Amino acid sequence: MKQFVLLISMVLFISTSNAQWLDTLQFGSRIEKEIFKKKFNVEPIDPVALLILPGREVVDPVWARERIGDLVSEYRKDLKTTLPKTNTVKSIARTLKSKYLINYKIDAKFKELFLHQFYNNLSAAALYAVALDELKIRYVLVYENDLFSVEVDCDGDKKVVLTETDPSIRNIQYSYSYQKFYVDYLVRQRLVLQSRVDSTSVSDVFEQYYLNRKPITLENLAGLQYFFQGTIWDVRYSEYDYSCLYKASLLYPDMKVKFLFNEAMIRRINQEIATNSFDPVLIANYALSNPLDIKVLEGVQKVLLNYATFQLIENPDIYKYEAFYKRFFEVLNDENFKNMFYPDYLLNRTTYLINHHQEKKALEDLEVLNYYLPHNPNIERNVLIAMANSYFLLGSNWVNLDTIKVCLFRFPFLKQQKEFVNYFTGCYVHQISEAFRQRNVTRGQELLGEYYTFLTDTDHYAVDAELAASVLSPPVRFYTPKNMKKEAEYWPKKFLTVFPGNELICEIANIPSSYEPPIRYKQKQMAFYTDLNSSVQGAWEVEKLFVDDNPEPLLSKCPASRIVFNSNNKCVIEYNGKIHFCSYTFNHTHKCIYILDQKISLILSIYDVNESQMKILVMDRDITKGPRFLIYYRKTKGE
């Protein structure tokens, strides 16, 4: 099945979601589960109860503490001063060692002290610490270089260090690759700067953060006991390893514990991908555990995509999909994370709804999606598919104009989609024809005005000019027999401001094709089918010019008779008889060129451009100043 290898990253444990993991862990006994339930609920727990948990054998923690207390009770009489005597502490250690520390076993558990007299460095340190607790002797439990010791300050400024190791066992040697693996992890989590690693060495940073001396508590020691149990991995994935490392991260949230617990989470997630048995609690907490690692969060998104593919396509069940994400978002319980994953959840659901002929529900989700991710091509594609299934493919169903207006309000980007614009135009053709056929002139004029407003707010490349022209046939047929020429030509001339020189519009209204419409500032520019930057480069000279609404060319008044655009965003413009060397910038959205100079500031609103001719509207950046010039330029060979 699918495989996806997630990147290693640290776990910043989120305590609020711990309790939701309880049912996902393995426990050796009912008592162990009950104690961790108390831990989840932040109830006080005896550290001995935590130390004695790993393994299936049952040992009563109260009995174990009493056994240790009884064994060292004879030393209470010697503790008359604030600090114990050195000999007293050493004698306590000898007593404990003779009773419990008999056989060294590298993976021994604390409870095995009482069952078989097996011990290791960790359980011996725990035994000494519990005994000193019983005697109320102050001590420091130390974890350094993967070894544990108990330090006791004695009278006379002396210190006794209690530790037990097998002399035949050397210190663990970590390979360079493991060291680098851990240091890279710290860098990704922004705990160490890469510059510091570069200036020192991987080994130095590893030693400081992985092997450095740390005072710990008995509860931490219990967590490290789980940690060492969970790091004895074989080649296969072990659910027991995962559970141990999770418990270790609860009791000792140190970087090295989180580091390896994160690896266990990755193993489990990869197993879920392979078996299609996804756990929303695990995936949500993995995301919460890595809030600073973008690559890991992107990996989580891909895992969720795998789940969506399985649950909505390969084995479709929308109810399981909804239940999964409901739990997923409950665990996240963070608005920023929800904003990251919620759009994908909705988008996948809309795809399912469209495929199962539930376009109305899909469009509701897509409206929310469009708010989260405007201009997203996947969202726009699903909107178009849902619209096509609901409206476009119905052919002659032109009675949905009001509904389509609502869709346009919900999804403004539809103005740029040819399929929508053509259907929208068809709806207007139908209703305008009906209005004039029924002699409802007021309604017909109202619809024509609406459609004209729509055209002036829409990029022209999305509009079929011939289909738009068909809107004009009903009013022309209505007014022409009545000899109402002015009324018959009113809307065609308005449409010619949008489609200058369109032969079909001119033919419908019997208007000469040479007719030049008046200039309107709000008129939209013609779309380009070539790159704007490369199209305008070169030298241009004025060919003809119109000022505001004056239909006659007035070459003598041209303010910008010559423009040379260079490729480095520099231009030379002859403006009002003077040469200006200027900079220019493009606004591709509005098809504008901004020309900037100390003495002039112009907007060149481009209507059309090709290899030999350019048609632009020239105006001051302050549109309240001066007239607006519609200028036809021809390209020249001069530079």
XYZ file of C-alpha atoms in Angstrom:
639
model
C 0.000 0.000 0.000
C 1.045 3.630 0.200
C 4.230 4.467 2.063
C 5.131 7.854 3.385
C 8.203 8.468 5.469
C 7.733 11.406 7.808
C 10.661 13.548 8.916
C 11.996 13.184 12.436
C 11.067 16.089 14.683
C 10.799 16.730 18.377
C 7.692 16.264 20.443
C 6.582 19.270 22.446
C 4.089 17.351 24.517
C 0.648 18.887 24.772
C -0.776 17.901 28.142
C -4.351 18.864 27.383
C -4.706 15.963 24.965
C -2.926 13.286 27.032
C -6.088 11.731 28.373
C -7.342 11.099 24.854
C -4.415 8.766 24.282
C -5.183 6.495 27.232
C -7.076 3.927 25.172
C -4.354 3.826 22.509
C -1.567 2.605 24.859
C -0.524 -0.842 26.014
C -0.491 -1.440 29.765
C 1.047 -4.355 31.616
C -1.714 -4.378 34.211
C -4.923 -2.747 35.297
C -3.010 -1.010 38.103
C -0.614 0.604 35.619
C -3.545 1.966 33.605
C -5.202 3.380 36.731
C -2.013 5.118 37.864
C -1.506 6.784 34.478
C -5.127 7.852 34.540
C -4.285 9.684 37.767
C -1.272 11.185 36.031
C -3.485 12.466 33.231
C -5.760 14.018 35.861
C -2.758 15.645 37.598
C -3.336 13.727 40.823
C -0.397 13.140 43.251
C 1.320 9.772 42.761
C 3.948 8.033 44.889
C 7.145 7.802 42.758
C 7.640 4.215 44.003
C 4.288 3.330 42.428
C 5.582 4.683 39.108
C 8.946 2.927 39.420
C 7.344 -0.419 40.114
C 4.904 -0.341 37.155
C 6.795 -1.687 34.099
C 6.341 -5.397 33.513
C 3.474 -7.803 34.083
C 4.465 -8.955 37.577
C 2.563 -7.199 40.327
C 4.366 -5.717 43.322
C 2.563 -3.542 45.868
C 4.350 -0.150 45.993
C 3.305 0.414 49.612
C 4.794 -2.942 50.587
C 7.985 -2.172 48.637
C 8.444 1.192 50.336
C 7.822 -0.379 53.751
C 10.399 -3.100 53.048
C 13.026 -0.496 52.220
C 12.068 1.651 55.222
C 12.224 -1.290 57.626
C 15.628 -2.286 56.303
C 17.215 1.111 57.017
C 15.151 2.079 60.073
C 18.027 1.222 62.449
C 19.957 4.215 61.098
C 17.409 6.779 62.285
C 19.140 7.005 65.662
C 22.361 8.074 63.966
C 20.727 11.052 62.202
C 20.827 13.571 65.011
C 22.560 16.338 63.071
C 21.409 18.320 60.023
C 23.885 16.538 57.773
C 24.479 12.804 58.096
C 27.876 11.361 58.803
C 29.833 9.925 55.901
C 30.089 6.518 57.547
C 26.327 6.417 58.132
C 25.550 6.993 54.460
C 28.076 4.383 53.359
C 26.685 1.911 55.872
C 23.149 2.475 54.563
C 24.396 1.751 51.038
C 26.119 -1.474 52.167
C 22.949 -2.671 53.895
C 20.812 -2.083 50.829
C 23.384 -3.640 48.526
C 23.691 -6.810 50.577
C 19.920 -7.286 50.555
C 18.850 -6.303 47.039
C 21.796 -5.635 44.732
C 22.876 -9.221 44.118
C 22.814 -9.913 40.364
C 23.538 -7.213 37.767
C 21.178 -7.302 34.749
C 21.411 -4.503 32.180
C 17.660 -4.339 31.495
C 16.461 -5.063 35.028
C 13.319 -3.328 36.237
C 12.972 -1.724 39.652
C 10.448 -4.331 40.813
C 12.988 -7.104 40.147
C 14.953 -5.914 43.190
C 12.209 -7.458 45.326
C 11.380 -10.454 43.131
C 14.795 -11.782 42.049
C 17.446 -9.387 43.462
C 18.280 -8.299 39.891
C 19.480 -4.711 39.533
C 21.094 -2.263 37.160
C 22.474 1.262 37.463
C 19.015 2.863 37.290
C 17.231 0.605 39.793
C 20.149 0.835 42.232
C 20.001 4.629 42.173
C 16.233 4.462 42.686
C 16.718 2.122 45.665
C 19.222 4.474 47.304
C 16.987 7.499 46.688
C 13.879 5.843 48.172
C 15.845 4.737 51.256
C 17.184 8.243 51.799
C 13.643 9.596 51.416
C 12.504 7.253 54.183
C 15.262 8.550 56.419
C 14.601 12.136 55.358
C 18.189 12.607 54.225
C 18.661 15.243 51.562
C 20.248 14.081 48.309
C 20.571 14.954 44.626
C 19.686 12.372 42.001
C 21.972 12.953 38.996
C 21.740 11.748 35.395
C 24.972 12.174 33.415
C 26.552 10.296 30.513
C 23.707 7.748 30.605
C 24.525 6.842 34.210
C 22.655 7.535 37.431
C 24.080 8.413 40.835
C 22.888 9.734 44.169
C 24.939 12.522 45.780
C 24.635 13.170 49.518
C 26.202 16.094 51.367
C 27.649 14.927 54.658
C 29.085 16.693 57.693
C 32.530 18.145 57.384
C 31.845 19.429 53.843
C 32.183 15.919 52.489
C 30.117 14.346 49.725
C 29.237 10.711 49.172
C 28.312 9.479 45.679
C 26.249 6.305 45.542
C 26.177 4.474 42.204
C 26.312 0.900 41.021
C 27.506 -0.233 37.610
C 28.830 -3.413 36.085
C 32.569 -2.828 35.590
C 32.538 -5.101 32.547
C 30.113 -2.765 30.764
C 31.644 0.269 29.085
C 29.876 3.563 28.512
C 27.623 3.675 25.472
C 29.393 5.006 22.387
C 27.131 6.940 19.996
C 27.944 6.919 16.306
C 28.532 10.191 14.507
C 25.403 9.641 12.388
C 23.256 9.312 15.534
C 24.860 12.407 17.046
C 24.190 14.418 13.893
C 20.647 13.061 13.755
C 19.975 14.404 17.246
C 21.734 17.746 16.711
C 19.815 18.333 13.456
C 16.666 17.674 15.439
C 17.608 20.377 17.951
C 18.323 22.815 15.121
C 14.936 22.147 13.472
C 13.222 22.781 16.775
C 15.141 26.075 17.112
C 16.816 24.988 20.329
C 20.278 25.301 18.815
C 21.451 27.700 16.118
C 23.020 26.175 13.040
C 25.734 28.804 13.228
C 26.746 27.454 16.619
C 27.018 23.915 15.280
C 29.114 25.197 12.381
C 31.413 27.141 14.688
C 32.018 24.225 17.094
C 31.229 20.620 16.136
C 28.397 18.138 16.142
C 30.099 16.111 18.901
C 30.450 19.128 21.177
C 26.779 20.076 20.822
C 25.700 16.452 21.269
C 27.730 16.095 24.442
C 26.339 19.300 25.888
C 22.683 18.529 25.194
C 22.553 14.733 25.268
C 25.173 13.696 27.815
C 25.285 16.711 30.096
C 24.726 16.496 33.836
C 21.100 16.918 34.914
C 19.523 16.718 38.357
C 16.331 14.670 38.171
C 13.502 13.510 40.409
C 12.327 10.016 41.249
C 9.394 10.545 38.873
C 11.864 11.466 36.124
C 13.774 8.295 36.943
C 10.581 6.285 36.519
C 10.166 7.916 33.119
C 13.733 6.991 32.138
C 13.024 3.410 33.127
C 10.216 3.410 30.532
C 12.574 5.188 28.124
C 15.183 2.431 28.269
C 12.494 -0.233 27.970
C 11.170 1.487 24.844
C 14.531 1.850 23.123
C 15.192 -1.885 22.895
C 13.778 -2.102 19.362
C 14.014 -4.931 16.937
C 13.588 -4.597 13.166
C 9.825 -4.868 13.415
C 7.578 -2.138 14.725
C 6.604 -2.683 18.379
C 3.464 -1.245 19.934
C 5.121 -1.818 23.300
C 8.033 0.467 22.348
C 5.607 3.232 21.379
C 3.669 2.936 24.655
C 6.850 2.939 26.755
C 8.233 6.033 25.075
C 4.925 7.828 25.394
C 4.860 7.118 29.147
C 8.495 8.192 29.375
C 7.678 11.546 27.758
C 4.972 12.046 30.364
C 7.239 11.401 33.330
C 10.471 12.887 31.946
C 9.848 15.401 29.129
C 13.524 15.762 28.261
C 14.758 16.382 24.710
C 16.303 12.941 24.239
C 13.069 11.289 25.372
C 10.940 13.443 23.099
C 13.357 12.820 20.259
C 12.962 9.037 20.355
C 9.268 9.180 21.196
C 8.798 11.213 18.051
C 10.486 8.422 16.101
C 8.048 5.963 17.671
C 5.140 8.157 16.576
C 6.507 8.174 13.040
C 6.779 4.385 13.028
C 3.205 4.073 14.154
C 1.894 6.567 11.591
C 3.736 4.750 8.805
C 2.184 1.517 9.966
C -1.251 3.130 9.862
C -0.651 4.312 6.293
C 0.332 0.782 5.280
C -2.746 -0.771 6.910
C -5.266 2.052 6.318
C -6.038 2.178 10.041
C -5.649 5.876 10.772
C -5.830 7.215 14.332
C -7.028 10.866 14.458
C -5.729 11.338 18.019
C -2.212 10.246 17.087
C -2.085 12.348 13.918
C -3.479 15.438 15.664
C -1.019 15.172 18.522
C 1.849 14.613 16.113
C 0.920 17.927 14.481
C 0.601 19.666 17.843
C 3.935 18.227 18.884
C 5.760 19.854 15.983
C 4.387 23.397 15.691
C 7.667 24.870 14.431
C 8.580 22.302 11.795
C 6.904 23.215 8.497
C 8.091 20.045 6.758
C 6.537 17.858 9.428
C 3.232 19.745 9.220
C 3.277 19.338 5.439
C 3.892 15.646 6.059
C 0.813 15.500 8.286
C -1.205 17.069 5.473
C -0.043 14.300 3.144
C -0.999 11.651 5.701
C -4.480 13.180 5.891
C -4.650 13.162 2.088
C -3.852 9.438 2.170
C -6.683 8.984 4.637
C -9.100 11.002 2.480
C -8.155 8.941 -0.584
C -8.868 5.728 1.307
C -12.055 6.858 3.058
C -13.676 8.846 0.239
C -12.482 7.105 -2.931
C -11.193 3.592 -2.303
C -13.624 2.742 0.480
C -16.138 5.624 0.470
C -17.830 6.275 3.786
C -18.576 9.949 4.447
C -19.813 9.232 7.980
C -16.494 7.682 9.049
C -14.693 10.579 7.371
C -16.766 13.105 9.341
C -16.251 11.224 12.621
C -12.490 11.033 12.027
C -12.148 14.776 11.484
C -14.490 15.614 14.335
C -12.143 13.799 16.705
C -9.098 15.220 14.930
C -10.245 18.819 15.434
C -11.309 18.121 19.037
C -7.758 17.063 19.832
C -6.202 19.965 17.931
C -8.272 22.497 19.866
C -6.158 25.274 18.350
C -7.494 27.811 15.866
C -4.191 28.217 14.025
C -3.843 24.481 13.473
C -7.483 24.210 12.507
C -6.985 26.880 9.849
C -4.109 24.819 8.485
C -6.005 21.520 8.127
C -9.667 22.571 7.842
C -9.519 23.664 4.169
C -8.189 20.264 3.042
C -10.931 18.547 5.031
C -13.605 20.638 3.322
C -12.073 20.387 -0.150
C -11.915 16.592 -0.014
C -15.488 16.495 1.268
C -16.731 18.722 -1.559
C -15.116 16.393 -4.091
C -17.014 13.489 -2.533
C -20.297 15.432 -2.485
C -19.928 16.433 -6.143
C -19.159 12.846 -7.158
C -22.292 11.734 -5.314
C -24.567 14.395 -6.868
C -24.860 16.615 -3.792
C -23.764 19.839 -5.479
C -25.829 22.143 -3.267
C -24.058 20.947 -0.103
C -20.750 21.063 -1.947
C -21.280 24.707 -2.918
C -21.994 25.596 0.713
C -18.653 24.080 1.745
C -16.892 25.706 -1.181
C -18.127 29.127 -0.101
C -16.454 28.611 3.287
C -13.347 27.300 1.545
C -13.169 30.310 -0.718
C -13.046 32.461 2.415
C -10.108 30.476 3.807
C -8.216 30.139 0.514
C -9.177 32.752 -2.076
C -7.814 32.204 -5.596
C -7.114 28.522 -4.932
C -7.286 26.646 -8.279
C -8.578 23.404 -6.700
C -11.450 25.234 -5.042
C -12.302 27.111 -8.228
C -12.230 23.864 -10.184
C -14.701 22.202 -7.780
C -16.972 25.251 -7.899
C -17.059 25.075 -11.691
C -17.774 21.340 -11.663
C -20.588 21.791 -9.132
C -21.995 24.720 -11.128
C -21.765 22.766 -14.360
C -23.578 19.766 -12.895
C -26.259 21.998 -11.379
C -26.789 24.567 -14.128
C -24.544 24.679 -17.190
C -25.267 21.161 -18.398
C -29.018 21.664 -18.225
C -28.940 23.283 -21.654
C -32.101 25.315 -22.050
C -32.636 25.902 -18.350
C -32.261 29.709 -18.417
C -34.671 30.416 -15.581
C -32.014 30.395 -12.872
C -30.816 33.998 -13.222
C -31.457 34.970 -9.592
C -29.765 31.806 -8.376
C -26.781 32.472 -10.636
C -26.538 36.028 -9.274
C -26.298 34.571 -5.779
C -23.539 32.212 -6.948
C -21.706 35.156 -8.486
C -21.954 37.020 -5.194
C -20.629 33.982 -3.310
C -17.836 33.290 -5.796
C -16.658 36.532 -7.447
C -13.919 34.700 -9.356
C -16.629 33.235 -11.605
C -16.468 36.477 -13.589
C -13.187 35.198 -14.996
C -14.554 31.787 -16.018
C -15.802 31.438 -19.585
C -18.225 28.626 -18.790
C -19.954 30.684 -16.128
C -19.963 33.944 -18.095
C -21.460 32.234 -21.163
C -24.197 30.607 -19.091
C -24.841 33.875 -17.256
C -25.109 35.663 -20.611
C -27.517 32.988 -21.839
C -29.748 33.594 -18.825
C -29.875 37.313 -19.651
C -30.590 36.651 -23.350
C -33.527 34.485 -22.334
C -34.997 36.886 -19.782
C -34.425 40.032 -21.883
C -36.155 38.326 -24.827
C -39.076 37.387 -22.590
C -39.347 40.921 -21.198
C -39.533 42.582 -24.654
C -41.784 39.840 -26.046
C -44.226 40.645 -23.245
C -43.700 44.387 -23.926
C -42.318 44.859 -20.430
C -39.877 47.557 -21.559
C -39.013 48.688 -18.032
C -37.939 45.180 -17.046
C -36.039 44.737 -20.299
C -34.106 48.001 -19.813
C -33.349 47.047 -16.230
C -31.898 43.689 -17.324
C -29.833 45.336 -20.080
C -28.384 47.769 -17.534
C -27.538 44.911 -15.174
C -25.765 42.982 -17.900
C -23.844 46.036 -19.113
C -22.627 46.649 -15.553
C -21.566 43.017 -15.399
C -19.590 43.414 -18.643
C -17.756 46.510 -17.452
C -16.680 44.677 -14.288
C -15.532 41.518 -16.089
C -12.298 40.717 -17.912
C -13.180 40.528 -21.590
C -11.308 37.362 -22.374
C -13.960 35.493 -20.346
C -16.838 36.923 -22.438
C -17.965 35.482 -25.760
C -18.502 38.695 -27.731
C -20.987 37.120 -30.153
C -23.054 35.685 -27.304
C -22.958 39.063 -25.526
C -24.108 40.747 -28.751
C -27.165 38.484 -28.883
C -28.446 40.295 -25.779
C -29.009 43.334 -28.028
C -31.305 41.676 -30.582
C -34.546 41.884 -28.521
C -34.422 45.679 -27.890
C -33.335 46.416 -31.491
C -36.192 44.287 -32.868
C -38.573 45.997 -30.472
C -37.624 49.647 -31.251
C -36.709 49.517 -34.956
C -40.266 48.907 -36.318
C -41.376 51.887 -34.238
C -38.775 54.159 -35.902
C -37.168 54.730 -32.495
C -33.615 54.826 -33.837
C -32.107 56.543 -30.830
C -33.523 53.941 -28.454
C -32.541 51.094 -30.788
C -28.933 52.304 -30.944
C -28.553 53.222 -27.268
C -27.468 49.849 -25.895
C -25.449 48.734 -28.969
C -23.372 51.925 -28.702
C -22.885 51.286 -24.993
C -21.735 47.740 -25.778
C -19.289 49.105 -28.369
C -17.455 50.857 -25.523
C -16.772 47.350 -24.225
C -16.196 45.683 -27.628
C -14.874 48.495 -29.881
C -15.453 47.817 -33.589
C -17.340 44.561 -33.047
C -18.907 43.774 -36.410
C -21.833 41.762 -35.068
C -22.928 44.561 -32.707
C -22.659 47.091 -35.517
C -24.642 44.800 -37.834
C -27.427 44.203 -35.305
C -28.003 47.944 -34.807
C -27.018 49.029 -38.347
C -24.168 51.151 -36.957
C -21.152 51.943 -39.196
C -18.176 49.753 -38.310
C -16.007 52.888 -38.265
C -17.933 54.223 -35.266
C -15.621 55.190 -32.382
C -17.329 55.059 -28.993
C -16.831 57.863 -26.418
C -14.269 57.349 -23.682
C -15.417 56.151 -20.285
C -12.881 56.076 -17.427
C -14.417 52.960 -15.885
C -14.295 51.077 -19.147
C -12.313 47.861 -18.759
C -9.188 47.176 -20.782
C -9.039 44.559 -23.509
C -7.261 41.389 -22.436
C -3.808 40.464 -23.593
C -2.911 37.170 -25.121
C 0.816 37.955 -25.042
C 3.065 38.937 -22.192
C 2.444 42.562 -21.275
C 6.056 43.437 -20.628
C 7.478 42.120 -23.895
C 4.512 43.462 -25.888
C 4.999 47.114 -25.018
C 8.787 47.261 -25.328
C 10.084 49.379 -28.167
C 9.426 52.841 -29.640
C 5.880 54.112 -30.184
C 4.591 57.206 -32.000
C 1.089 58.651 -31.903
C -1.153 57.726 -34.827
C -4.477 59.258 -33.774
C -5.938 60.649 -30.582
C -9.318 61.374 -29.001
C -9.897 63.670 -26.027
C -12.643 62.650 -23.560
C -15.917 62.337 -25.484
C -14.795 64.280 -28.559
C -15.243 61.903 -31.554
C -12.762 63.846 -33.736
C -9.040 63.071 -33.691
C -7.060 65.995 -32.256
C -3.397 65.225 -32.952
C -2.304 68.772 -32.153
C -3.291 68.283 -28.478
C -1.454 64.978 -27.902
C 0.484 65.214 -24.609
C 2.564 62.080 -25.137
C 3.524 62.037 -28.792
C 6.350 59.516 -28.430
C 7.223 56.794 -25.875
C 10.154 54.371 -25.816
C 9.904 51.456 -23.374
C 13.145 49.677 -22.467
C 13.493 46.225 -20.909
C 15.022 47.573 -17.674
C 11.788 49.318 -16.617
C 13.097 52.627 -17.917
C 11.342 54.708 -20.567
C 11.707 57.944 -22.495
C 8.533 59.959 -23.049
C 7.984 63.135 -25.055
C 5.330 64.808 -22.917
C 3.928 68.257 -23.763
C 6.900 68.887 -26.048
C 9.573 67.975 -23.461
C 11.702 64.826 -23.152
C 11.467 62.981 -19.826
C 13.536 60.013 -18.696
C 11.288 58.004 -16.398
C 10.782 54.685 -14.644
C 7.711 52.576 -15.242
C 5.968 49.721 -13.472
C 3.224 47.310 -14.502
C -0.083 46.538 -12.859
C -0.969 43.313 -14.648
C -4.320 42.990 -12.903
C -5.654 46.266 -14.272
C -3.555 46.267 -17.468
C -1.915 49.556 -16.484
C 1.530 51.098 -16.783
C 2.542 53.643 -14.165
C 5.063 56.225 -15.405
C 6.898 58.042 -12.630
C 9.042 61.148 -12.861
C 9.678 64.230 -10.732
C 7.566 66.354 -13.080
C 5.007 63.936 -14.490
C 2.941 61.110 -13.041
C 0.801 59.206 -15.520
C -1.386 56.150 -15.792
C -1.366 54.400 -19.162
C -4.451 52.165 -19.190
C -3.880 49.734 -22.058
C -6.881 48.696 -24.161
C -5.087 46.606 -26.738
C -1.577 45.910 -27.959
C -0.009 43.894 -30.755
C 3.215 43.873 -32.710
C 2.467 47.097 -34.566
C -0.225 49.025 -32.711
C -1.092 49.961 -29.137
C -4.278 51.581 -27.921
C -4.091 53.212 -24.506
C -5.913 55.680 -22.295
C -3.507 58.294 -20.915
C -4.455 60.177 -17.747
C -2.860 61.836 -14.753
C -2.357 59.688 -11.638
C -4.768 62.108 -9.999
C -7.751 61.335 -12.220
C -9.448 64.600 -11.259
C -6.760 66.541 -13.127
C -6.971 67.330 -16.820
C -8.619 65.450 -19.671
C -8.236 61.762 -20.557
C -6.646 60.938 -23.904
C -7.417 57.816 -25.929
C -4.298 57.425 -28.071
C -3.536 55.023 -30.908
C 0.216 54.409 -31.172
C 2.117 52.684 -33.964
C 5.443 50.983 -33.354
C 8.423 52.592 -35.107
C 11.932 51.389 -35.811
C 13.591 54.234 -33.912
C 14.815 53.849 -30.363
